[in-house]
Amino acid sequence: LIVNANEMAVSISNEIAVVHKFVRDHYSKKFPELESLVLNPLDYARAVKRIQNETDLTTIELSDVLPASNVITISMTASHTSGKPLPKEEMEQVVDACDVALDLEESRRQILQFVETRMQFFAPNLTAIVGSEIAAKLIGTAGGLVALSKVPASNILVFGKKPKHMSGFSSISTHRHVGYVIDCDLVMKYPPELRLRACRLVASKVSLAARVDSFDGDKSGKQGQILRSQMEKTLEKWQEPPPPKQEKPLPAPDDRPKKRRGGRKYRAMKERYAMTELRKRQNRMQFGKVGDEDDNNFRDLGLIGQSGSGRIRLRADDGKGFKTCLLYTSPSPRDRQKSR
């Protein structure tokens, strides 16, 4: 019986869509802009039933049918619409179609109310998570409990999504891509900035609970209560403030002497790459004197050749000790002028 009721609710929704298309096609001759201003089929039918062939909408009360923002936009748009009034016979057909759509919605609502009363026995785990009303809507939209168990969580999240036309108003505070799940008490009792994440979490657990109920895994609803408690702990964890940033102390200075390698090969390598006395002398210069430059490479010679002797005393290591040798260099240009 519950399955048949859900299937009937789905078929009624399809019939409402067909009737909405009929009303929209005929009434677009009178008010073509209304289709883009009112997106919900039932709200569209109520608005058409109120407006009919009227041109001055300031005399018609629409605040109990549509949101206030939409009423202002519709009134301004109707004042310069390009449509023309419908004939009396055609207008009567449109109004009758609107009545049919509203009657179908009332029948669908009664069927869902009946399903809600049986949800505690039909899907106890799903009811423990989202409540009987939302559980009945989800099952009715999917076309049955078995069909709901086959739907992924990302699609369950948008079940019952209604297109919202803000009419130029800000849409920052609105939640997009959510449906019946956002009306769950588990979601609404948390701050707005967490509700979208909470909807995704609830949709994932709804998918698991529907699979448990479809196979009669737990008739007591205990599994649904466990899933709900897990979600509550997760949501409470999300609301906790982040831990304070801890200042890490600087590491203790390492004043111990470094380990250096020793041995014959290491000493030979140091001798091979050590800076010679000639290079050290080239890297130095006397204060207040201009250094000589090499005639070929234009490199500064530093202290090489500054003494005027043309030779430098160098030390070389032969492995057994130090011995002194003389390295003769070419005389500097200043020494050449003195010799002349």
Tab-separated table of C-alpha atoms in Angstrom:
chain	number	residue	atom	x	y	z
A	1	LEU	CA	0.000	0.000	0.000
A	2	ILE	CA	2.801	2.398	0.846
A	3	VAL	CA	4.556	1.647	-2.442
A	4	ASN	CA	1.349	2.201	-4.417
A	5	ALA	CA	0.756	5.476	-2.594
A	6	ASN	CA	4.240	6.683	-3.474
A	7	GLU	CA	3.796	5.708	-7.107
A	8	MET	CA	0.470	7.557	-7.192
A	9	ALA	CA	2.120	10.667	-5.727
A	10	VAL	CA	4.772	10.577	-8.461
A	11	SER	CA	2.135	10.191	-11.178
A	12	ILE	CA	0.198	13.132	-9.753
A	13	SER	CA	3.343	15.257	-9.914
A	14	ASN	CA	3.714	14.354	-13.582
A	15	GLU	CA	0.089	15.317	-14.240
A	16	ILE	CA	0.647	18.677	-12.552
A	17	ALA	CA	3.565	19.306	-14.915
A	18	VAL	CA	1.335	18.546	-17.934
A	19	VAL	CA	-1.397	20.887	-16.714
A	20	HIS	CA	1.189	23.596	-16.027
A	21	LYS	CA	2.416	23.355	-19.617
A	22	PHE	CA	-1.168	23.749	-20.893
A	23	VAL	CA	-1.779	26.848	-18.741
A	24	ARG	CA	1.582	28.355	-19.663
A	25	ASP	CA	1.068	27.891	-23.416
A	26	HIS	CA	-2.354	29.572	-23.407
A	27	TYR	CA	-1.747	32.333	-20.860
A	28	SER	CA	1.525	33.425	-22.497
A	29	LYS	CA	-0.625	35.299	-25.033
A	30	LYS	CA	-1.884	37.529	-22.217
A	31	PHE	CA	1.184	37.842	-19.972
A	32	PRO	CA	4.294	36.238	-21.568
A	33	GLU	CA	6.678	37.622	-18.908
A	34	LEU	CA	4.902	35.842	-16.044
A	35	GLU	CA	6.474	32.522	-17.015
A	36	SER	CA	9.980	33.793	-16.247
A	37	LEU	CA	8.918	35.645	-13.079
A	38	VAL	CA	7.047	32.771	-11.390
A	39	LEU	CA	8.845	29.451	-11.816
A	40	ASN	CA	6.880	27.227	-9.447
A	41	PRO	CA	3.946	25.547	-11.324
A	42	LEU	CA	1.504	25.852	-8.412
A	43	ASP	CA	2.371	29.486	-7.726
A	44	TYR	CA	1.970	30.161	-11.438
A	45	ALA	CA	-1.498	28.597	-11.412
A	46	ARG	CA	-2.557	30.635	-8.354
A	47	ALA	CA	-1.263	33.860	-9.914
A	48	VAL	CA	-3.038	33.196	-13.227
A	49	LYS	CA	-6.288	32.457	-11.387
A	50	ARG	CA	-6.035	35.794	-9.574
A	51	ILE	CA	-4.897	37.977	-12.480
A	52	GLN	CA	-6.900	36.503	-15.393
A	53	ASN	CA	-7.471	39.366	-17.915
A	54	GLU	CA	-6.754	42.265	-15.561
A	55	THR	CA	-4.233	44.868	-16.753
A	56	ASP	CA	-3.908	46.950	-13.580
A	57	LEU	CA	-2.401	44.609	-10.988
A	58	THR	CA	-2.349	47.240	-8.253
A	59	THR	CA	-5.992	46.403	-7.563
A	60	ILE	CA	-5.281	42.655	-7.170
A	61	GLU	CA	-4.009	41.154	-3.924
A	62	LEU	CA	-1.141	38.740	-4.634
A	63	SER	CA	0.801	38.925	-1.367
A	64	ASP	CA	-0.892	35.782	0.006
A	65	VAL	CA	0.017	33.828	-3.144
A	66	LEU	CA	3.506	35.073	-4.082
A	67	PRO	CA	6.498	36.550	-2.207
A	68	ALA	CA	6.547	40.320	-1.798
A	69	SER	CA	9.590	40.730	-4.045
A	70	ASN	CA	7.835	38.907	-6.890
A	71	VAL	CA	4.641	40.912	-6.459
A	72	ILE	CA	6.469	44.214	-7.025
A	73	THR	CA	8.254	42.884	-10.094
A	74	ILE	CA	5.058	41.412	-11.589
A	75	SER	CA	3.148	44.658	-11.071
A	76	MET	CA	5.836	46.705	-12.808
A	77	THR	CA	6.143	44.223	-15.678
A	78	ALA	CA	2.394	43.969	-16.245
A	79	SER	CA	2.132	47.744	-16.798
A	80	HIS	CA	4.082	47.543	-20.077
A	81	THR	CA	3.518	43.921	-21.162
A	82	SER	CA	3.177	43.084	-24.834
A	83	GLY	CA	0.353	40.556	-24.330
A	84	LYS	CA	-3.305	40.937	-25.234
A	85	PRO	CA	-6.401	39.821	-23.246
A	86	LEU	CA	-7.649	36.307	-23.921
A	87	PRO	CA	-11.132	35.511	-25.212
A	88	LYS	CA	-13.692	34.593	-22.573
A	89	GLU	CA	-13.916	30.917	-23.570
A	90	GLU	CA	-10.158	30.442	-23.597
A	91	MET	CA	-9.775	32.235	-20.280
A	92	GLU	CA	-12.350	29.919	-18.706
A	93	GLN	CA	-10.375	26.896	-19.919
A	94	VAL	CA	-7.198	28.322	-18.395
A	95	VAL	CA	-8.911	28.946	-15.039
A	96	ASP	CA	-10.373	25.406	-15.049
A	97	ALA	CA	-6.899	24.017	-15.727
A	98	CYS	CA	-5.545	26.014	-12.780
A	99	ASP	CA	-8.255	24.510	-10.552
A	100	VAL	CA	-7.325	21.019	-11.755
A	101	ALA	CA	-3.651	21.611	-10.909
A	102	LEU	CA	-4.492	22.870	-7.416
A	103	ASP	CA	-6.854	19.920	-6.802
A	104	LEU	CA	-4.147	17.486	-7.882
A	105	GLU	CA	-1.717	19.098	-5.476
A	106	GLU	CA	-4.235	18.757	-2.642
A	107	SER	CA	-4.676	15.056	-3.442
A	108	ARG	CA	-0.924	14.591	-3.532
A	109	ARG	CA	-0.606	16.287	-0.150
A	110	GLN	CA	-3.213	13.962	1.396
A	111	ILE	CA	-1.401	10.914	0.017
A	112	LEU	CA	1.869	12.120	1.515
A	113	GLN	CA	0.157	12.692	4.854
A	114	PHE	CA	-1.039	9.089	4.798
A	115	VAL	CA	2.457	7.888	3.966
A	116	GLU	CA	3.854	9.965	6.858
A	117	THR	CA	1.661	8.109	9.333
A	118	ARG	CA	3.084	4.781	8.169
A	119	MET	CA	6.717	5.847	7.834
A	120	GLN	CA	7.676	4.716	11.344
A	121	PHE	CA	6.835	1.118	10.353
A	122	PHE	CA	7.768	1.324	6.674
A	123	ALA	CA	11.189	3.056	6.959
A	124	PRO	CA	12.127	3.389	10.652
A	125	ASN	CA	15.827	4.131	10.100
A	126	LEU	CA	15.165	6.818	7.496
A	127	THR	CA	12.516	8.373	9.744
A	128	ALA	CA	14.954	8.447	12.676
A	129	ILE	CA	17.323	10.635	10.630
A	130	VAL	CA	15.108	13.172	8.826
A	131	GLY	CA	11.638	12.701	10.300
A	132	SER	CA	8.477	11.210	8.845
A	133	GLU	CA	7.491	14.220	6.705
A	134	ILE	CA	10.779	14.580	4.834
A	135	ALA	CA	11.171	10.796	4.606
A	136	ALA	CA	7.774	10.552	2.896
A	137	LYS	CA	8.696	13.336	0.466
A	138	LEU	CA	12.003	11.690	-0.416
A	139	ILE	CA	10.382	8.290	-0.985
A	140	GLY	CA	7.586	9.858	-3.022
A	141	THR	CA	10.045	11.774	-5.208
A	142	ALA	CA	12.220	8.708	-5.816
A	143	GLY	CA	9.218	6.475	-6.538
A	144	GLY	CA	9.551	4.065	-3.649
A	145	LEU	CA	11.947	2.968	-0.941
A	146	VAL	CA	13.835	0.548	-3.202
A	147	ALA	CA	14.243	3.264	-5.822
A	148	LEU	CA	15.520	5.675	-3.140
A	149	SER	CA	18.112	3.141	-2.020
A	150	LYS	CA	19.545	3.097	-5.554
A	151	VAL	CA	19.887	6.881	-5.806
A	152	PRO	CA	23.335	8.341	-4.965
A	153	ALA	CA	23.660	10.859	-2.166
A	154	SER	CA	24.469	13.711	-4.556
A	155	ASN	CA	21.042	13.285	-6.203
A	156	ILE	CA	19.191	12.886	-2.898
A	157	LEU	CA	20.576	16.289	-1.932
A	158	VAL	CA	18.598	18.024	-4.710
A	159	PHE	CA	15.314	16.103	-4.317
A	160	GLY	CA	12.568	18.717	-4.037
A	161	LYS	CA	14.749	21.581	-5.234
A	162	LYS	CA	12.656	24.592	-6.234
A	163	PRO	CA	13.983	27.181	-8.692
A	164	LYS	CA	14.172	30.555	-6.973
A	165	HIS	CA	13.749	33.790	-8.875
A	166	MET	CA	15.152	36.614	-6.725
A	167	SER	CA	13.961	39.400	-9.095
A	168	GLY	CA	17.102	41.456	-8.713
A	169	PHE	CA	17.546	40.851	-4.970
A	170	SER	CA	20.715	39.429	-3.463
A	171	SER	CA	21.055	35.649	-3.498
A	172	ILE	CA	24.043	35.439	-1.141
A	173	SER	CA	22.018	34.120	1.812
A	174	THR	CA	20.158	31.503	-0.269
A	175	HIS	CA	21.299	27.897	-0.496
A	176	ARG	CA	21.474	26.502	-3.989
A	177	HIS	CA	21.390	22.843	-5.031
A	178	VAL	CA	19.451	21.697	-1.948
A	179	GLY	CA	15.918	20.369	-1.599
A	180	TYR	CA	13.897	18.661	1.122
A	181	VAL	CA	16.985	17.823	3.173
A	182	ILE	CA	17.566	21.431	4.221
A	183	ASP	CA	14.211	21.451	6.074
A	184	CYS	CA	15.418	18.673	8.390
A	185	ASP	CA	15.613	19.669	12.063
A	186	LEU	CA	19.138	18.287	12.205
A	187	VAL	CA	20.207	20.893	9.641
A	188	MET	CA	18.153	23.902	10.695
A	189	LYS	CA	19.406	24.008	14.286
A	190	TYR	CA	22.961	24.800	13.178
A	191	PRO	CA	24.377	28.133	11.900
A	192	PRO	CA	23.712	29.085	8.258
A	193	GLU	CA	27.361	28.769	7.284
A	194	LEU	CA	27.303	25.061	8.206
A	195	ARG	CA	23.944	24.118	6.691
A	196	LEU	CA	25.196	23.284	3.218
A	197	ARG	CA	27.856	20.949	4.622
A	198	ALA	CA	25.244	19.499	6.976
A	199	CYS	CA	22.908	18.854	4.018
A	200	ARG	CA	25.613	16.881	2.232
A	201	LEU	CA	26.285	14.877	5.382
A	202	VAL	CA	22.590	14.132	5.940
A	203	ALA	CA	22.109	13.131	2.284
A	204	SER	CA	24.918	10.590	2.552
A	205	LYS	CA	23.414	9.054	5.707
A	206	VAL	CA	19.926	9.040	4.149
A	207	SER	CA	21.270	6.924	1.326
A	208	LEU	CA	22.689	4.418	3.822
A	209	ALA	CA	19.486	4.330	5.910
A	210	ALA	CA	17.342	3.789	2.796
A	211	ARG	CA	19.439	0.745	1.869
A	212	VAL	CA	19.036	-0.685	5.359
A	213	ASP	CA	15.243	-0.195	5.266
A	214	SER	CA	14.835	-1.520	1.725
A	215	PHE	CA	16.333	-4.876	2.783
A	216	ASP	CA	14.563	-4.937	6.184
A	217	GLY	CA	17.924	-4.832	7.911
A	218	ASP	CA	16.739	-3.197	11.154
A	219	LYS	CA	13.036	-2.778	11.950
A	220	SER	CA	13.706	-1.153	15.328
A	221	GLY	CA	15.322	1.949	13.832
A	222	LYS	CA	18.435	1.566	15.976
A	223	GLN	CA	20.759	1.855	12.993
A	224	GLY	CA	19.162	5.180	12.038
A	225	GLN	CA	19.628	6.484	15.575
A	226	ILE	CA	23.294	5.489	15.462
A	227	LEU	CA	23.753	7.345	12.180
A	228	ARG	CA	22.012	10.415	13.595
A	229	SER	CA	24.219	10.451	16.700
A	230	GLN	CA	27.303	10.199	14.492
A	231	MET	CA	26.124	13.187	12.449
A	232	GLU	CA	25.460	15.210	15.597
A	233	LYS	CA	28.976	14.527	16.875
A	234	THR	CA	30.442	15.522	13.514
A	235	LEU	CA	28.446	18.748	13.388
A	236	GLU	CA	29.433	19.614	16.946
A	237	LYS	CA	33.047	19.020	16.013
A	238	TRP	CA	32.720	21.428	13.087
A	239	GLN	CA	31.550	24.170	15.456
A	240	GLU	CA	34.523	23.908	17.782
A	241	PRO	CA	37.018	26.779	17.500
A	242	PRO	CA	40.381	25.920	15.993
A	243	PRO	CA	43.176	25.116	18.463
A	244	PRO	CA	45.416	28.053	19.385
A	245	LYS	CA	48.630	28.362	17.493
A	246	GLN	CA	51.535	27.128	19.600
A	247	GLU	CA	54.868	28.860	19.414
A	248	LYS	CA	57.618	26.359	18.821
A	249	PRO	CA	60.808	27.056	20.815
A	250	LEU	CA	64.038	27.503	18.959
A	251	PRO	CA	66.271	24.434	18.877
A	252	ALA	CA	69.169	24.334	21.302
A	253	PRO	CA	72.396	25.650	19.749
A	254	ASP	CA	74.848	22.990	18.734
A	255	ASP	CA	78.243	24.219	19.970
A	256	ARG	CA	79.992	20.907	19.688
A	257	PRO	CA	82.881	20.709	17.248
A	258	LYS	CA	82.034	19.412	13.847
A	259	LYS	CA	83.260	16.040	12.768
A	260	ARG	CA	85.859	16.406	10.062
A	261	ARG	CA	87.253	13.665	7.960
A	262	GLY	CA	90.956	12.940	8.086
A	263	GLY	CA	93.445	10.746	6.307
A	264	ARG	CA	95.843	10.774	3.420
A	265	LYS	CA	93.236	11.127	0.688
A	266	TYR	CA	91.509	14.004	2.471
A	267	ARG	CA	94.819	15.867	2.923
A	268	ALA	CA	95.691	15.311	-0.722
A	269	MET	CA	92.330	16.691	-1.748
A	270	LYS	CA	92.826	19.786	0.391
A	271	GLU	CA	96.226	20.379	-1.169
A	272	ARG	CA	94.775	19.978	-4.626
A	273	TYR	CA	92.063	22.561	-4.109
A	274	ALA	CA	93.888	24.885	-1.685
A	275	MET	CA	94.471	28.526	-2.638
A	276	THR	CA	98.104	29.203	-3.524
A	277	GLU	CA	100.160	32.057	-2.189
A	278	LEU	CA	100.217	33.619	-5.629
A	279	ARG	CA	96.402	33.688	-5.749
A	280	LYS	CA	96.215	35.112	-2.223
A	281	ARG	CA	98.630	37.886	-3.194
A	282	GLN	CA	96.626	38.651	-6.312
A	283	ASN	CA	93.462	39.045	-4.242
A	284	ARG	CA	95.046	41.674	-1.998
A	285	MET	CA	95.933	45.298	-2.767
A	286	GLN	CA	97.839	48.099	-1.042
A	287	PHE	CA	96.057	51.096	0.343
A	288	GLY	CA	96.279	54.214	-1.821
A	289	LYS	CA	97.936	52.476	-4.771
A	290	VAL	CA	96.484	51.477	-8.100
A	291	GLY	CA	97.023	47.854	-8.912
A	292	ASP	CA	98.701	46.709	-12.101
A	293	GLU	CA	96.730	45.007	-14.847
A	294	ASP	CA	97.744	42.148	-17.052
A	295	ASP	CA	98.400	43.355	-20.602
A	296	ASN	CA	96.698	40.371	-22.214
A	297	ASN	CA	93.696	39.556	-19.994
A	298	PHE	CA	93.153	42.955	-18.313
A	299	ARG	CA	93.042	41.371	-14.869
A	300	ASP	CA	94.074	43.136	-11.704
A	301	LEU	CA	97.314	41.630	-10.376
A	302	GLY	CA	96.860	42.876	-6.807
A	303	LEU	CA	100.116	42.748	-4.852
A	304	ILE	CA	101.906	40.728	-7.505
A	305	GLY	CA	104.878	42.739	-8.652
A	306	GLN	CA	104.270	45.612	-6.202
A	307	SER	CA	107.545	45.047	-4.322
A	308	GLY	CA	109.587	45.541	-7.463
A	309	SER	CA	111.638	42.404	-6.995
A	310	GLY	CA	109.693	40.418	-9.546
A	311	ARG	CA	109.556	37.320	-7.355
A	312	ILE	CA	107.434	36.008	-4.546
A	313	ARG	CA	108.323	33.620	-1.823
A	314	LEU	CA	105.978	30.646	-1.831
A	315	ARG	CA	105.651	27.586	0.316
A	316	ALA	CA	104.846	24.176	-0.960
A	317	ASP	CA	104.077	21.008	0.989
A	318	ASP	CA	105.748	17.846	-0.185
A	319	GLY	CA	103.878	15.629	2.338
A	320	LYS	CA	106.802	15.425	4.743
A	321	GLY	CA	107.038	19.072	5.691
A	322	PHE	CA	107.130	22.570	4.222
A	323	LYS	CA	109.898	23.797	1.996
A	324	THR	CA	110.442	27.217	0.527
A	325	CYS	CA	110.882	27.963	-3.136
A	326	LEU	CA	111.041	31.084	-5.306
A	327	LEU	CA	108.489	31.791	-8.000
A	328	TYR	CA	109.639	34.261	-10.592
A	329	THR	CA	107.094	36.465	-12.274
A	330	SER	CA	107.271	38.996	-15.008
A	331	PRO	CA	108.251	42.521	-13.818
A	332	SER	CA	105.485	45.075	-13.535
A	333	PRO	CA	105.256	48.061	-15.957
A	334	ARG	CA	106.369	50.376	-13.134
A	335	ASP	CA	109.559	48.293	-12.651
A	336	ARG	CA	110.176	48.403	-16.361
A	337	GLN	CA	110.109	52.225	-16.349
A	338	LYS	CA	112.531	52.296	-13.374
A	339	SER	CA	114.908	49.990	-15.190
A	340	ARG	CA	114.922	52.288	-18.196
